[in-house]
XYZ file of C-alpha atoms in Angstrom:
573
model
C -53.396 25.603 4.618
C -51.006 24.452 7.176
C -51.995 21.027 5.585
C -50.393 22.243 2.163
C -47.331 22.895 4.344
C -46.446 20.030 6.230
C -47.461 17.779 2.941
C -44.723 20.108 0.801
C -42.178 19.809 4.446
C -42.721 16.065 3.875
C -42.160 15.846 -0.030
C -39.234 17.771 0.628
C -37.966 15.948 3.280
C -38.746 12.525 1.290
C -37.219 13.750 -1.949
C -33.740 14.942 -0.695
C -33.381 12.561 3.004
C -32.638 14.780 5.707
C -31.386 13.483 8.594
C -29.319 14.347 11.492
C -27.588 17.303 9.402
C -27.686 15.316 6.165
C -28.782 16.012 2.587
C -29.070 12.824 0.561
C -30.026 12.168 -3.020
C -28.993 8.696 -2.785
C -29.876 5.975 -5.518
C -32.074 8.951 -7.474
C -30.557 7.628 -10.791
C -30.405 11.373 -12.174
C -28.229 12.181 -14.861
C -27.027 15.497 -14.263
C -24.749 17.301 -16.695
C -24.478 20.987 -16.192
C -24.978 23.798 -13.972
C -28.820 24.148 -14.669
C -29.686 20.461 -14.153
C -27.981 21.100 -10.505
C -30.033 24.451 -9.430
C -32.571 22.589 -7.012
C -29.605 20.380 -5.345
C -27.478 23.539 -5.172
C -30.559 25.678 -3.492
C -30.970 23.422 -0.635
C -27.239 22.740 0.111
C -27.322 26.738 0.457
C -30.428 26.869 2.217
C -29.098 24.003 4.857
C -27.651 25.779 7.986
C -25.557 23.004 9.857
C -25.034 20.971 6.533
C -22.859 17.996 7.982
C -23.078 15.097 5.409
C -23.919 15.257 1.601
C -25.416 12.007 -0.246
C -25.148 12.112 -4.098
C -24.659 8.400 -4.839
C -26.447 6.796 -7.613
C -26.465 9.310 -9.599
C -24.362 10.843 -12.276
C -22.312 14.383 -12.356
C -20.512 15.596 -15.017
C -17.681 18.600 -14.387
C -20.293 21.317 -14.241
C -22.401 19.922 -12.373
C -19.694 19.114 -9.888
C -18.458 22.699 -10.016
C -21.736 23.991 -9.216
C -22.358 21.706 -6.134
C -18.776 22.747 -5.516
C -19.359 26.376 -5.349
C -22.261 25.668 -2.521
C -20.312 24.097 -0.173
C -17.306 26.731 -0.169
C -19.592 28.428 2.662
C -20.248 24.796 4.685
C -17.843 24.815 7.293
C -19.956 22.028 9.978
C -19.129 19.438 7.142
C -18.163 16.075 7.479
C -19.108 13.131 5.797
C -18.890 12.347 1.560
C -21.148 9.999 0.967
C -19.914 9.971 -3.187
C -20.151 6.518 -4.431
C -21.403 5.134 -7.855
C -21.702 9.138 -8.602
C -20.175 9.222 -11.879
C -21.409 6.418 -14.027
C -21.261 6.870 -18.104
C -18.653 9.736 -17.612
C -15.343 9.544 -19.672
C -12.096 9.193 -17.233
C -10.880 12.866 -17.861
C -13.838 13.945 -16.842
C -13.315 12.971 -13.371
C -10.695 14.484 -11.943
C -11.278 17.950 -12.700
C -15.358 17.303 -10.808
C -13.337 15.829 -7.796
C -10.745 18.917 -7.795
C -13.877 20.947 -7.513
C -15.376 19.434 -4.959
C -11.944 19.230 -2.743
C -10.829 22.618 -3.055
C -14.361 23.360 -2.351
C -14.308 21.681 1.184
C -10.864 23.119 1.736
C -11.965 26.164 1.194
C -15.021 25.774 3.959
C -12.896 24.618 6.408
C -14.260 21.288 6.453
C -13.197 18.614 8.609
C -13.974 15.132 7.350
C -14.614 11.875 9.266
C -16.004 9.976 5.906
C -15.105 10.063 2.525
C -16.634 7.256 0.229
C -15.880 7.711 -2.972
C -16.556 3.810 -4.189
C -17.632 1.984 -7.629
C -16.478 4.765 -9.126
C -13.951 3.165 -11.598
C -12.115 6.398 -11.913
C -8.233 4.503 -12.092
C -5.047 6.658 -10.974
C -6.143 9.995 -12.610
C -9.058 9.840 -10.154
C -6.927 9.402 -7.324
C -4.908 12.499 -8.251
C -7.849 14.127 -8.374
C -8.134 13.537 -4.457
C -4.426 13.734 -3.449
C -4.517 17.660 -2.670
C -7.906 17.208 -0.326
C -5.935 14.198 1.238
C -3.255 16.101 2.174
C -4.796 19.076 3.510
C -6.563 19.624 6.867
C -9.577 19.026 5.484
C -8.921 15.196 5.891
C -6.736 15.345 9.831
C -9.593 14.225 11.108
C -10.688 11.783 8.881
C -11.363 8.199 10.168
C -13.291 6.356 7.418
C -11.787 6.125 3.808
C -13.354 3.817 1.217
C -12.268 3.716 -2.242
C -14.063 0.397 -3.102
C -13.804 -1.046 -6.792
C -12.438 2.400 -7.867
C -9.360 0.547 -10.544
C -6.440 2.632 -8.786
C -4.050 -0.083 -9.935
C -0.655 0.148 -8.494
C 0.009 3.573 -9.223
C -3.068 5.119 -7.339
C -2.301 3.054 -4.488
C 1.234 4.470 -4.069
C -0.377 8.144 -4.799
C -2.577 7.144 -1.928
C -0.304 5.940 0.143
C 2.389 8.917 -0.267
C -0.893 11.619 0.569
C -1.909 9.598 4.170
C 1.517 9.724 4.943
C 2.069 13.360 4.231
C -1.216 14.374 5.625
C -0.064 12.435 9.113
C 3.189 13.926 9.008
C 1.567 17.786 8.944
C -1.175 16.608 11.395
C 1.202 15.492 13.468
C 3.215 18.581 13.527
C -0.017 20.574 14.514
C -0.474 17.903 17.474
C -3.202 16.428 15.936
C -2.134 13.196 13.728
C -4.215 11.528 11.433
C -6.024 8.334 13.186
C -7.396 6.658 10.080
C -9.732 3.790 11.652
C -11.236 2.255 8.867
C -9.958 1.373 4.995
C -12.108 -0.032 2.262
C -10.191 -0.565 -1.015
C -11.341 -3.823 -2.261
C -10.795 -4.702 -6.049
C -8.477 -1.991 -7.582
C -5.714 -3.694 -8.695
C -3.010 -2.681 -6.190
C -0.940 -6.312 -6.052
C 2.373 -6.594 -4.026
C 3.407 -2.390 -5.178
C 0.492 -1.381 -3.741
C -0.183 -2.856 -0.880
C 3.391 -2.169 -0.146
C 2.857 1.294 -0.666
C -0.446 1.325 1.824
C 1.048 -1.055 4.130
C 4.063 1.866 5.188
C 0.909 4.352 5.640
C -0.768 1.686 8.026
C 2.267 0.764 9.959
C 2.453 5.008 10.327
C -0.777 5.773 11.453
C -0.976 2.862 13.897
C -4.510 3.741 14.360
C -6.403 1.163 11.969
C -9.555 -0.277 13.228
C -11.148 -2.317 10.033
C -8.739 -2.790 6.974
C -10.807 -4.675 3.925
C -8.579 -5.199 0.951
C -10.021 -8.179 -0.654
C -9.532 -9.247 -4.662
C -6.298 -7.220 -5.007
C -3.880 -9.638 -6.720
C -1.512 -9.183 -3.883
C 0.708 -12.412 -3.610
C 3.071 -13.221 -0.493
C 5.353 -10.202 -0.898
C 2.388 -7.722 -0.144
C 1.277 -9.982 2.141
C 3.821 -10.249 4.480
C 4.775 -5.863 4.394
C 1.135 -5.175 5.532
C 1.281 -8.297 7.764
C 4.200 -6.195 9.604
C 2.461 -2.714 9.177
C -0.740 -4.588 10.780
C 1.293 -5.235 14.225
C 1.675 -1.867 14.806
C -2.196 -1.430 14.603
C -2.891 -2.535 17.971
C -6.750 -1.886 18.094
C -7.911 -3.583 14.327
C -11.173 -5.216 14.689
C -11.386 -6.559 11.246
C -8.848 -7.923 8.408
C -10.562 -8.744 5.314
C -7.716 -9.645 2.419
C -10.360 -12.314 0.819
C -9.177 -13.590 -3.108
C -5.542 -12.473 -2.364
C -2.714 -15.737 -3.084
C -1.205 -15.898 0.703
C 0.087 -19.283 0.413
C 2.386 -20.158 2.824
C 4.838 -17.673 3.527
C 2.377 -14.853 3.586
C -0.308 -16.697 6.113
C 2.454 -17.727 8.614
C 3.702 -13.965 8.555
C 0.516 -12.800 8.538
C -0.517 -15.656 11.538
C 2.585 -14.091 13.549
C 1.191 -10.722 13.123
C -1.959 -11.846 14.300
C -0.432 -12.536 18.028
C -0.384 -8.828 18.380
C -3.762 -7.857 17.869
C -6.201 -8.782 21.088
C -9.110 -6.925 19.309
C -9.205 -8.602 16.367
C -12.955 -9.749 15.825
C -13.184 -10.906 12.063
C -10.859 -12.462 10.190
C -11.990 -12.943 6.535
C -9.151 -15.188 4.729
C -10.827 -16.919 2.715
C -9.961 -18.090 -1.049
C -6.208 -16.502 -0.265
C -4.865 -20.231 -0.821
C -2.662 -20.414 2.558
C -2.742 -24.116 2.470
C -1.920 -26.660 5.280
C 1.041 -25.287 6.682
C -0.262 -21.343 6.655
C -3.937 -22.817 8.245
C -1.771 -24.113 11.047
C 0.310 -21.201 11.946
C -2.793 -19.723 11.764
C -4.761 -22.091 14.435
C -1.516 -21.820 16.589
C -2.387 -17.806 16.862
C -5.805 -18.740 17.636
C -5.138 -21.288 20.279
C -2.703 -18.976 22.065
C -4.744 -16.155 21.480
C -7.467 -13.481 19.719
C -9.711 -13.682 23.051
C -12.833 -11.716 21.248
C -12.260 -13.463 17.796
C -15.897 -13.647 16.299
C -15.960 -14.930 12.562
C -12.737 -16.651 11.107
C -13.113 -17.857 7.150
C -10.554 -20.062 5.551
C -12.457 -21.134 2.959
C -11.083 -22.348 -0.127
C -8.067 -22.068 0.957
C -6.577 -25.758 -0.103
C -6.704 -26.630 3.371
C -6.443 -30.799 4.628
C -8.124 -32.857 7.130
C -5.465 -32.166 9.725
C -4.792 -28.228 9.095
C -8.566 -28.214 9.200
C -9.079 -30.320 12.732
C -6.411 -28.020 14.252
C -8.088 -24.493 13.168
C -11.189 -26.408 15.324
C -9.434 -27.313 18.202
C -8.066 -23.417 18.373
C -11.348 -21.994 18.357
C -13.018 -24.487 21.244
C -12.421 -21.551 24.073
C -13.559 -18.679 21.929
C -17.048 -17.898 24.066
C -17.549 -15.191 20.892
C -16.901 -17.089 18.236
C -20.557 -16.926 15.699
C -18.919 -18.333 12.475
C -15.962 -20.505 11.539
C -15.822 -20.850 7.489
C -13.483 -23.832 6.471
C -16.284 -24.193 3.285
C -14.169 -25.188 -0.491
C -11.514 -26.994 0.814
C -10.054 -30.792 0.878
C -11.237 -32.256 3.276
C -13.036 -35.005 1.766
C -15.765 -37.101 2.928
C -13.775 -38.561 5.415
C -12.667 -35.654 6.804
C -15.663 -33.367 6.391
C -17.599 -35.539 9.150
C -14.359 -35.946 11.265
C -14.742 -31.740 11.076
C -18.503 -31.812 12.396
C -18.104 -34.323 14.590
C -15.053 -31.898 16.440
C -17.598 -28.818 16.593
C -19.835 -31.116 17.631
C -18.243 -32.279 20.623
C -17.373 -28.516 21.520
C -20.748 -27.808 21.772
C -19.889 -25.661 18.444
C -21.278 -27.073 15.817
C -23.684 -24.704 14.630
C -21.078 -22.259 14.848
C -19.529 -24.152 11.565
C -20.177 -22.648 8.231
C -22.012 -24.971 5.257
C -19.210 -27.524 3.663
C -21.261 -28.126 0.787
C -18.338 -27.095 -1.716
C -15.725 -29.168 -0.518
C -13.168 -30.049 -2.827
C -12.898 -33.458 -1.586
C -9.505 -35.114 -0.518
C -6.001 -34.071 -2.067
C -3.256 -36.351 -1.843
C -0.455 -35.596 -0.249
C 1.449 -35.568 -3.296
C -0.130 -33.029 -5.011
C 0.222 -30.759 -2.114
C 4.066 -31.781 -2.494
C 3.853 -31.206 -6.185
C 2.598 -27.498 -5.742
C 5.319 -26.778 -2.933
C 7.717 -28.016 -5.751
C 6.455 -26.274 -8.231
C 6.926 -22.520 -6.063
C 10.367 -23.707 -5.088
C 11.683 -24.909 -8.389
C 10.522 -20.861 -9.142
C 12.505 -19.085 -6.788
C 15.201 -21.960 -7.311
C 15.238 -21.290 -11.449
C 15.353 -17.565 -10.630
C 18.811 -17.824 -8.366
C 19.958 -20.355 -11.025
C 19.603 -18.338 -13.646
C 20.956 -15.439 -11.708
C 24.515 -17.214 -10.892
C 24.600 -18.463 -14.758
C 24.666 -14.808 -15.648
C 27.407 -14.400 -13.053
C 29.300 -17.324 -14.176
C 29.012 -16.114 -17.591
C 30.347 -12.580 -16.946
C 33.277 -14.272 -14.413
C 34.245 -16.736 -17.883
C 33.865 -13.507 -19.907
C 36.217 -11.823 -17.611
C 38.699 -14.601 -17.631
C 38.445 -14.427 -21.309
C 39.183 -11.139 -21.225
C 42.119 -11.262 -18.875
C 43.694 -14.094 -20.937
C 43.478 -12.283 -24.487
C 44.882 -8.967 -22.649
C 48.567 -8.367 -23.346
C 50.233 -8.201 -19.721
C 51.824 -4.737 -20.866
C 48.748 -3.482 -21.608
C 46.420 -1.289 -18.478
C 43.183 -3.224 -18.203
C 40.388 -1.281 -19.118
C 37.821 0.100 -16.615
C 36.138 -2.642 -14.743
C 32.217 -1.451 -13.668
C 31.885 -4.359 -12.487
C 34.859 -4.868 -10.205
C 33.707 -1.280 -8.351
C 29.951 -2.236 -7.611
C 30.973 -5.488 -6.379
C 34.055 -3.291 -4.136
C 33.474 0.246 -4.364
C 36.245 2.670 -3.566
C 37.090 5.825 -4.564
C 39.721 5.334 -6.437
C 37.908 3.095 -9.033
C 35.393 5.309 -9.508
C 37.552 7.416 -10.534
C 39.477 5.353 -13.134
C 36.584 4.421 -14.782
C 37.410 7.981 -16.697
C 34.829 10.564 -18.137
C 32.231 7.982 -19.346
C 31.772 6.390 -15.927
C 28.193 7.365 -15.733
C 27.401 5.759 -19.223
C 29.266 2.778 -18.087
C 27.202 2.418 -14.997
C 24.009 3.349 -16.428
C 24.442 0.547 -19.038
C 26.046 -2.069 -16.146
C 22.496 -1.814 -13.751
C 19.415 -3.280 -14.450
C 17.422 -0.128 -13.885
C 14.111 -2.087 -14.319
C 14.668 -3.831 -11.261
C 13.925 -1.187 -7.924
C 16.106 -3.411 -5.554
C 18.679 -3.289 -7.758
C 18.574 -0.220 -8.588
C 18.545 0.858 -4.682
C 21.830 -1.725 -4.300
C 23.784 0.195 -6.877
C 22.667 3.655 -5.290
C 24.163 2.675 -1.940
C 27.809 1.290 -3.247
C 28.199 4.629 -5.624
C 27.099 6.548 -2.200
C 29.384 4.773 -0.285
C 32.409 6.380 -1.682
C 31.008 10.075 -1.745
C 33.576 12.669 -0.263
C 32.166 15.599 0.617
C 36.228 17.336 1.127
C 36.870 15.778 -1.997
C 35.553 17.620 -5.206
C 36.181 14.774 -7.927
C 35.096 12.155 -6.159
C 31.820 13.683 -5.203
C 31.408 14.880 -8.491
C 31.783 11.504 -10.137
C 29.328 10.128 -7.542
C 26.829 12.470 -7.856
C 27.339 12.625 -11.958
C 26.912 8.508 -11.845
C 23.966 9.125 -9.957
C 21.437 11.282 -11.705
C 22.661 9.514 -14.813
C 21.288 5.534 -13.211
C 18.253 7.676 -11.471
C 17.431 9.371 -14.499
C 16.859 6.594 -16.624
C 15.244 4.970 -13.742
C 11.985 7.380 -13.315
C 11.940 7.410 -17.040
C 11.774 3.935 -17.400
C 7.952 2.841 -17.835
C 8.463 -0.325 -15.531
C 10.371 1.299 -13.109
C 8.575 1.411 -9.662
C 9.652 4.268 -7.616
C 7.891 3.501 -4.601
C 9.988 0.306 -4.889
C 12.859 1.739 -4.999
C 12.342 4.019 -2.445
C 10.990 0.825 -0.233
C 13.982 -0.976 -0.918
C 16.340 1.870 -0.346
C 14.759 2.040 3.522
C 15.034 -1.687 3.996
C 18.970 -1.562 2.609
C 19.566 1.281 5.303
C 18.124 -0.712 8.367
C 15.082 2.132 8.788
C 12.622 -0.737 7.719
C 12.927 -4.320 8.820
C 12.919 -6.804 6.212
C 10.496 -10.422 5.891
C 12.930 -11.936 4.095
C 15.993 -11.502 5.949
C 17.846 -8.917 3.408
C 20.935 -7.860 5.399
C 21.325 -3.828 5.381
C 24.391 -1.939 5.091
C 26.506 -0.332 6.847
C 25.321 3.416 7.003
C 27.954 5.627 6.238
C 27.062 9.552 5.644
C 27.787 9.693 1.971
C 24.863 7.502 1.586
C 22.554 10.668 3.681
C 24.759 13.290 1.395
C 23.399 11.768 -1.846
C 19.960 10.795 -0.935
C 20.396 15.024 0.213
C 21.128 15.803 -3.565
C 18.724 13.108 -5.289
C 15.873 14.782 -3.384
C 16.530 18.032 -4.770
C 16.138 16.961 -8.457
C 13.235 17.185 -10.979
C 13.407 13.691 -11.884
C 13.143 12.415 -8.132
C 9.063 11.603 -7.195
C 7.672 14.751 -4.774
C 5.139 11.828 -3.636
C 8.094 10.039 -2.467
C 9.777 12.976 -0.118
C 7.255 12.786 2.502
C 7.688 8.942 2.619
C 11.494 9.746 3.448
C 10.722 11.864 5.554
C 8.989 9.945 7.921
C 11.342 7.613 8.168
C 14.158 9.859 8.682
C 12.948 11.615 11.345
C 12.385 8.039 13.766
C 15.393 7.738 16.161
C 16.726 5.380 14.853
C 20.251 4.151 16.016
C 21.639 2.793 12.521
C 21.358 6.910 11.786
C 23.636 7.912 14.942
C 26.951 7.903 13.162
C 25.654 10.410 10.221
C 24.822 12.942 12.488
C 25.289 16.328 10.454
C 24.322 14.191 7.188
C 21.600 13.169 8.845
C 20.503 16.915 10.023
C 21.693 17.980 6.081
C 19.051 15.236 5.112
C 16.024 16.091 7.017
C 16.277 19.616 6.644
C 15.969 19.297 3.075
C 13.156 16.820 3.232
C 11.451 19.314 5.021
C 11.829 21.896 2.809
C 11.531 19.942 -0.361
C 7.878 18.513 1.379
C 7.291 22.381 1.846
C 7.638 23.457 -1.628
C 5.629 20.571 -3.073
């Protein structure tokens, strides 16, 4: 008899994995569609007293099913740790959100306080992330320290979602005296590029408490490079950067090599295929040489790196006692300079330490690598060209205009002439139609633009004067407006750009802010208020508002007006 029992005790325990406090039906490959094809999971989450962790991947749950393993865990309070991968395969993308709702408000409503939450290879795009961005925020997820959201498809706009729910769930974590120390981020292939990893990069630089960030096959060029580059300085005790299949080249490895000479922990560095090319691999040796005492694996591989780039990335590893791997595998080296590489480790007493260099791309001549540089420059250099023919056309245009105008004649409202030298006065003259005018004058698909022509039509804002603040905040909804609506608008952009205009951010590429004035705090007051401004996007202000921050010092009651209504606007949402 007590045979019978300890065999069932071992089926039991074989079937569902328990172990320290967890409950896993990993890798099962159910398919589990409604409440009745759940009763035996839901039984034994109620029947588990101390319940701490919860495997379900490999399998699939459809909403019921969700909402039934939902309704068990209301009572779980010890919980900690979502093991959800790979748990919805073969479900349509509507179907998702509503299952992870469940689940959340489920685990809010225990009490829960998380350390893990997996929820990757789940290929549930923005929606799914919105399905997550109320547990995020609560204080189910203060003391969370392990998100991974690998292969999930967030694409931009989930990673800004994302981004905008760490930051508010820091920001109330903080206020309770407990902030949100995030240590490690998965969020490898999901389509986040430069918006993204913006967006994520302001959360990181936040927190300041990142321990492993792995963001690899992202389609994040130098631009998102370089922002979580500066948001990785601030994270003092990383361990590991993995940003593998991103396109560094240049400019983002040698900001991301100075950010580098901040972080004494870092163990593993995983570059590789992020195309940072000669002059990136040798900012990058330079960090090494000087520094990164407990570096352990560094990969560069094909990364279009040379035979000199190459040599120096050996000679900054030679006193690295815990060094195990250095990957310079893929690049163009060439015969030559492949041996002249092993012979180097070699005479460091490192060569095993040196990855295979079996897929060298063999030698690249020097003009190529010239031809490539070229190619970027003539880029940004056709961009600016193109940008001071459209000036020069709208200067002749002007002149054109001037010289057909009758000198008796008042010349007409010039939109123009007040963006380039806002005053009062012009805004003003440009008569009842000024807000058309402007809306029509800014290129509202453009977020830096956009953020430029906020800050001149702030800069005239009188609070003692009625017109003028009218017409400035009249101009304003009207360009904001059509902003948000605009499909290719990018909000978090905007918003970006607006804190690196106002000083509050520091800016890679040398973008000179303006000179704060409190009209600018008066009207960012108002636009925060409005139904077209992004709630997401409050907290993100908020955040940075509240840092003492000297450029702020001569808006003092604006910049009380400001925060206060952050606060309450964050409240309310």
């Amino acid at each position: 008899m007590a045979s019978d029992i300890v065999a069932q005790l071992a089926d039991s325990l074989a079937k569902a994995g328990v172990e320290d406090g967890e409950l896993s039906y990993k890798g099962q490959g159910r398919k589990l569609d409604d409440a009745q094809s759940v009763e035996e999971i839901v039984k034994e989450i109620q029947d588990f007293e101390g319940l701490e962790a919860l495997r379900l991947e490999g399998n699939t749950f459809g909403v019921e099913a969700a909402q039934a393993i939902a309704k068990a865990l209301e009572t779980k309070s010890q919980f900690q740790r979502c093991y959800w991968s790979d748990m919805f395969t073969g479900r349509l993308r509507p179907e998702i959100p509503p299952a992870l709702n469940s689940l959340g408000d489920a685990l809010m409503l225990a009490g829960a306080r998380l350390t893990v939450l997996d929820l990757s290879d789940n290929a549930f795009g923005p929606d799914g992330v919105k399905g997550i961005e109320k547990l995020l925020k609560s204080t189910a997820c203060y003391t969370l320290q392990e998100l991974r959201l690998n292969n999930c498809g967030m694409g931009i706009g989930g990673g800004k979602i994302l981004a905008a729910s760490l930051i508010q769930c820091h920001k109330k974590s903080s206020a309770e005296g407990t902030p949100l120390s995030l240590k490690v981020f998965v969020a490898g292939r999901n389509r986040l590029e430069n918006d993204g990893a913006t967006a994520l990069a302001q959360a990181f630089k936040l927190m300041g408490s990142m321990e492993e960030v792995h963001m690899p096959q992202n389609g994040i060029n130098h631009q998102g490079v370089t922002a979580l580059a500066s948001a990785m300085q601030h994270n003092a005790a990383l361990r590991i950067l993995n940003l593998n299949d991103n396109t560094f080249t240049e400019k983002g490895a040698i900001a991301m090599a100075q950010a580098l000479k901040h972080l004494r922990s870092i163990q593993v560095i995983n570059f590789g295929d992020c195309l940072v090319r000669p002059a990136g691999a040798a900012a990058i040796a330079e960090t090494v040489s000087e520094g990164l005492p407990i570096l352990k694996e560094l990969n560069l591989s094909f990364c279009e790196i040379t035979e000199e780039a190459a040599l120096a990335v050996a000679q900054a590893v030679t006193n690295k006692d815990q060094l195990v791997k250095l990957d310079l595998n893929g690049n163009c080296l060439g015969e030559d300079g492949c041996k002249a590489l092993r012979d180097a480790m070699e005479d460091m007493n490192m060569g095993e330490l040196l990855g295979s260099l079996s897929d060298d791309e063999g030698d690249q001549d020097d003009d190529e690598d010239e031809d490539d540089e070229k190619d970027d420059d003539d880029e940004d250099v056709d961009e600016e060209e193109l940008e001071e023919e459209e000036e020069e056309e709208d200067e002749e245009e002007s002149i054109d205009n001037k010289l057909s105008t009758p000198v008796s004649v008042p010349r007409p409202p010039d939109v123009s002439s007040f963006l380039s030298f806002p005053s009062p006065d012009k805004l003003l003259k440009l008569g009842a139609k000024r807000a058309l005018l402007i809306e029509q004058q800014v290129d509202v698909s453009d977020a830096t633009k956009t953020a430029e022509a906020f800050l001149k039509i702030a800069s005239v804002y009188k609070e003692e004067n009625t017109d003028v603040k009218n017409a400035v905040l009249d101009s304003i909804d009207a360009l904001l407006k059509k902003a948000f609506s605009t499909p290719s608008f990018q909000g978090y952009s905007f918003v970006s750009s607006l804190l690196v205009l106002l000083g509050l951010i520091k800016s890679e590429d040398k973008v000179k802010p303006v000179a704060v004035v409190p009209g600018h705090l008066h009207t960012l007051e108002h636009v925060v208020r409005q139904d077209y401004f992004p709630k997401e996007n409050v907290a993100v202000l908020e955040a940075f508002m509240s840092r003492n921050d000297k450029v702020l010092d001569s808006c003092g009651n604006a910049r009380n007006g400001l925060q206060s209504t952050l606060h309450r606007v964050g409240a309310d949402s």
